[in-house]
């Protein structure tokens, strides 16, 4: 059985000094997933600070080095999972009958994903611009516009990340419909994550091959 990328974070959360400056393990993993899925992966010094929620005077050089190593290992694990078509979503985040999504760690994971995606909007935009500059015959054919695919993915992620907010933004009829459809929406999440990763890969085709460059220089 394949090890989930989130398992690579375990040793960080066993270190109290490091645990204190980070978001929850699932939120951190969601953030690293978004970094790995980006059309162009930013340098570590750009994305690692996104995970530091507060400064800590108790961190020493060894802590900083250990944290960087674990975060890089988690990024590699997500990249490998994407390459091999293995799940990136932690097992605890999958739909389970009778479980209220608001009590699931999937909300934390998606909160992390959305936060990192927001930080990466300029990266997505640049890849998008480069992709659209390509001749039509070099672009991937879609049944629907790529921007609609991304919008649909982000809408689902946002809805599941904060159900209470999504309900508050709807009228009574829409609230009832969303409440009834939450289990089905949750079950769609793995497929929607695959769409998100696939779209990013297609946009990355207009850029240097980031995956090969990254893995070869970091091994």
Tab-separated table of C-alpha atoms in Angstrom:
chain	number	residue	atom	x	y	z
A	1	UNK	CA	0.000	0.000	0.000
A	2	UNK	CA	1.340	3.417	-0.961
A	3	UNK	CA	2.252	5.881	1.776
A	4	UNK	CA	0.167	9.054	1.683
A	5	UNK	CA	2.146	12.297	1.236
A	6	UNK	CA	0.810	13.608	4.561
A	7	UNK	CA	2.708	10.846	6.363
A	8	UNK	CA	5.946	12.620	5.482
A	9	UNK	CA	4.888	15.448	7.820
A	10	UNK	CA	4.584	13.213	10.881
A	11	UNK	CA	7.990	13.911	12.439
A	12	UNK	CA	7.455	17.685	12.305
A	13	UNK	CA	4.343	17.384	14.439
A	14	UNK	CA	6.223	15.274	16.973
A	15	UNK	CA	8.577	18.223	17.562
A	16	UNK	CA	6.867	20.721	19.853
A	17	UNK	CA	9.021	23.638	18.705
A	18	UNK	CA	8.053	23.067	15.077
A	19	UNK	CA	4.450	22.107	15.758
A	20	UNK	CA	3.906	25.424	17.521
A	21	UNK	CA	4.666	27.551	14.456
A	22	UNK	CA	2.711	25.523	11.892
A	23	UNK	CA	-0.969	25.207	11.003
A	24	UNK	CA	-2.671	21.846	11.548
A	25	UNK	CA	-1.081	18.888	9.791
A	26	UNK	CA	-3.945	18.585	7.309
A	27	UNK	CA	-3.918	22.296	6.491
A	28	UNK	CA	-0.157	22.184	5.917
A	29	UNK	CA	-0.507	19.152	3.664
A	30	UNK	CA	-3.221	20.887	1.630
A	31	UNK	CA	-0.921	23.865	1.137
A	32	UNK	CA	1.942	21.669	-0.034
A	33	UNK	CA	-0.405	19.857	-2.410
A	34	UNK	CA	-1.302	23.180	-4.045
A	35	UNK	CA	2.384	24.063	-4.380
A	36	UNK	CA	3.124	20.686	-5.987
A	37	UNK	CA	0.159	21.053	-8.354
A	38	UNK	CA	1.095	24.557	-9.502
A	39	UNK	CA	1.953	24.927	-13.211
A	40	UNK	CA	5.378	26.154	-12.076
A	41	UNK	CA	6.666	25.182	-8.637
A	42	UNK	CA	8.063	28.187	-6.767
A	43	UNK	CA	11.414	28.013	-5.012
A	44	UNK	CA	11.338	26.727	-1.401
A	45	UNK	CA	12.212	30.129	0.024
A	46	UNK	CA	9.063	31.483	-1.630
A	47	UNK	CA	6.509	28.936	-0.413
A	48	UNK	CA	7.847	27.586	2.870
A	49	UNK	CA	7.179	30.856	4.767
A	50	UNK	CA	3.474	30.480	3.875
A	51	UNK	CA	3.296	27.636	6.378
A	52	UNK	CA	4.818	29.590	9.267
A	53	UNK	CA	1.878	30.967	11.218
A	54	UNK	CA	3.874	32.636	13.969
A	55	UNK	CA	7.502	33.334	14.757
A	56	UNK	CA	9.138	31.358	17.491
A	57	UNK	CA	12.252	32.252	19.456
A	58	UNK	CA	12.557	28.612	20.559
A	59	UNK	CA	13.431	27.384	17.070
A	60	UNK	CA	17.125	26.699	16.598
A	61	UNK	CA	19.080	26.118	13.402
A	62	UNK	CA	18.580	22.366	13.674
A	63	UNK	CA	14.814	22.894	13.891
A	64	UNK	CA	14.813	25.079	10.790
A	65	UNK	CA	16.855	22.529	8.840
A	66	UNK	CA	14.632	19.676	9.999
A	67	UNK	CA	11.506	21.597	9.026
A	68	UNK	CA	12.858	22.398	5.560
A	69	UNK	CA	13.809	18.762	4.977
A	70	UNK	CA	10.365	17.487	5.956
A	71	UNK	CA	8.527	20.065	3.860
A	72	UNK	CA	10.660	19.209	0.832
A	73	UNK	CA	10.074	15.500	1.375
A	74	UNK	CA	6.332	16.126	1.539
A	75	UNK	CA	6.467	18.143	-1.677
A	76	UNK	CA	8.338	15.306	-3.381
A	77	UNK	CA	5.773	12.814	-2.090
A	78	UNK	CA	2.951	14.852	-3.603
A	79	UNK	CA	4.800	15.138	-6.915
A	80	UNK	CA	5.380	11.387	-6.992
A	81	UNK	CA	1.733	10.714	-6.193
A	82	UNK	CA	0.663	12.990	-9.035
A	83	UNK	CA	3.098	11.351	-11.435
A	84	UNK	CA	1.952	7.841	-10.504
A	85	UNK	CA	-1.767	8.752	-10.323
A	86	UNK	CA	-1.881	7.882	-6.614
A	87	UNK	CA	-4.149	9.718	-4.158
A	88	UNK	CA	-2.853	12.983	-2.726
A	89	UNK	CA	-5.853	13.378	-0.440
A	90	UNK	CA	-5.254	11.966	3.069
A	91	UNK	CA	-7.409	8.950	3.885
A	92	UNK	CA	-9.127	10.806	6.741
A	93	UNK	CA	-10.416	13.388	4.250
A	94	UNK	CA	-12.480	11.010	2.128
A	95	UNK	CA	-16.254	10.862	2.366
A	96	UNK	CA	-17.611	8.503	4.989
A	97	UNK	CA	-21.341	7.893	5.478
A	98	UNK	CA	-22.738	9.451	8.616
A	99	UNK	CA	-19.863	11.918	9.065
A	100	UNK	CA	-20.653	15.636	8.966
A	101	UNK	CA	-18.091	17.253	6.673
A	102	UNK	CA	-17.856	20.165	9.098
A	103	UNK	CA	-16.340	17.776	11.614
A	104	UNK	CA	-13.852	16.325	9.120
A	105	UNK	CA	-10.227	17.272	8.603
A	106	UNK	CA	-11.031	17.731	4.903
A	107	UNK	CA	-12.095	21.306	5.692
A	108	UNK	CA	-8.617	22.031	7.072
A	109	UNK	CA	-6.938	20.375	4.082
A	110	UNK	CA	-8.981	22.414	1.602
A	111	UNK	CA	-8.393	25.616	3.582
A	112	UNK	CA	-4.666	25.034	3.132
A	113	UNK	CA	-5.075	24.275	-0.564
A	114	UNK	CA	-7.070	27.458	-1.173
A	115	UNK	CA	-4.646	29.622	0.794
A	116	UNK	CA	-1.663	28.388	-1.218
A	117	UNK	CA	-3.590	28.655	-4.488
A	118	UNK	CA	-4.281	32.294	-3.679
A	119	UNK	CA	-0.564	32.891	-3.175
A	120	UNK	CA	0.091	31.160	-6.494
A	121	UNK	CA	-2.437	33.079	-8.595
A	122	UNK	CA	0.300	34.963	-10.459
A	123	UNK	CA	2.003	31.651	-11.303
A	124	UNK	CA	-1.253	30.256	-12.700
A	125	UNK	CA	-1.876	33.475	-14.637
A	126	UNK	CA	1.577	33.469	-16.237
A	127	UNK	CA	1.216	29.840	-17.269
A	128	UNK	CA	-2.253	30.613	-18.607
A	129	UNK	CA	-0.937	33.535	-20.669
A	130	UNK	CA	1.896	31.416	-22.090
A	131	UNK	CA	-0.511	28.590	-22.892
A	132	UNK	CA	-2.866	30.874	-24.788
A	133	UNK	CA	0.058	32.164	-26.856
A	134	UNK	CA	0.639	28.665	-28.213
A	135	UNK	CA	-0.704	27.718	-31.657
A	136	UNK	CA	-4.171	26.096	-31.376
A	137	UNK	CA	-2.810	22.732	-32.571
A	138	UNK	CA	-0.469	22.623	-29.547
A	139	UNK	CA	-3.243	23.272	-27.038
A	140	UNK	CA	-5.163	20.444	-25.417
A	141	UNK	CA	-8.701	20.061	-26.682
A	142	UNK	CA	-11.354	20.466	-23.964
A	143	UNK	CA	-15.057	19.731	-23.919
A	144	UNK	CA	-15.334	22.968	-21.948
A	145	UNK	CA	-13.160	26.044	-21.548
A	146	UNK	CA	-10.204	25.488	-19.188
A	147	UNK	CA	-11.165	28.573	-17.159
A	148	UNK	CA	-14.530	26.945	-16.442
A	149	UNK	CA	-12.760	23.808	-15.238
A	150	UNK	CA	-10.646	25.810	-12.801
A	151	UNK	CA	-13.635	27.861	-11.637
A	152	UNK	CA	-15.623	24.675	-10.985
A	153	UNK	CA	-12.758	23.134	-9.026
A	154	UNK	CA	-12.239	26.213	-6.870
A	155	UNK	CA	-15.969	26.573	-6.252
A	156	UNK	CA	-16.196	23.020	-4.931
A	157	UNK	CA	-13.049	23.421	-2.824
A	158	UNK	CA	-14.381	26.673	-1.327
A	159	UNK	CA	-17.808	25.233	-0.608
A	160	UNK	CA	-16.445	22.179	1.188
A	161	UNK	CA	-13.762	24.160	3.031
A	162	UNK	CA	-16.343	26.435	4.674
A	163	UNK	CA	-19.826	24.975	4.514
A	164	UNK	CA	-21.244	27.488	6.983
A	165	UNK	CA	-20.170	30.404	4.788
A	166	UNK	CA	-21.518	28.687	1.675
A	167	UNK	CA	-24.881	28.210	3.396
A	168	UNK	CA	-24.957	31.812	4.605
A	169	UNK	CA	-24.523	33.037	1.018
A	170	UNK	CA	-27.615	31.165	-0.204
A	171	UNK	CA	-31.341	31.696	0.138
A	172	UNK	CA	-33.508	29.172	1.989
A	173	UNK	CA	-34.191	27.008	-1.052
A	174	UNK	CA	-30.524	26.981	-2.046
A	175	UNK	CA	-29.471	26.222	1.536
A	176	UNK	CA	-31.741	23.177	1.630
A	177	UNK	CA	-30.405	21.969	-1.715
A	178	UNK	CA	-26.774	22.394	-0.672
A	179	UNK	CA	-27.372	20.631	2.637
A	180	UNK	CA	-28.934	17.684	0.818
A	181	UNK	CA	-26.177	17.546	-1.788
A	182	UNK	CA	-23.182	17.835	0.561
A	183	UNK	CA	-22.479	14.067	0.618
A	184	UNK	CA	-22.462	13.920	-3.192
A	185	UNK	CA	-20.256	17.012	-3.438
A	186	UNK	CA	-17.804	15.542	-0.949
A	187	UNK	CA	-17.641	12.324	-2.940
A	188	UNK	CA	-16.768	14.356	-6.049
A	189	UNK	CA	-13.686	15.854	-4.378
A	190	UNK	CA	-11.077	13.241	-5.468
A	191	UNK	CA	-12.163	13.548	-9.113
A	192	UNK	CA	-12.117	17.343	-8.886
A	193	UNK	CA	-8.598	17.282	-7.437
A	194	UNK	CA	-7.551	15.186	-10.418
A	195	UNK	CA	-9.066	17.785	-12.755
A	196	UNK	CA	-7.163	20.519	-10.937
A	197	UNK	CA	-3.858	18.657	-11.260
A	198	UNK	CA	-4.515	17.748	-14.900
A	199	UNK	CA	-5.316	21.349	-15.801
A	200	UNK	CA	-2.155	22.577	-14.091
A	201	UNK	CA	-0.142	20.024	-16.060
A	202	UNK	CA	-1.635	21.203	-19.327
A	203	UNK	CA	-0.820	24.814	-18.525
A	204	UNK	CA	2.689	23.780	-17.516
A	205	UNK	CA	3.222	22.400	-21.015
A	206	UNK	CA	3.846	25.991	-22.118
A	207	UNK	CA	6.632	26.317	-19.542
A	208	UNK	CA	9.922	24.462	-18.939
A	209	UNK	CA	9.362	20.973	-17.543
A	210	UNK	CA	9.295	21.901	-13.861
A	211	UNK	CA	8.770	18.370	-12.582
A	212	UNK	CA	11.875	16.889	-14.200
A	213	UNK	CA	14.021	19.904	-13.340
A	214	UNK	CA	12.910	19.857	-9.715
A	215	UNK	CA	13.302	16.153	-9.073
A	216	UNK	CA	16.650	15.835	-10.806
A	217	UNK	CA	18.238	18.708	-8.922
A	218	UNK	CA	16.844	17.659	-5.522
A	219	UNK	CA	17.795	13.987	-5.444
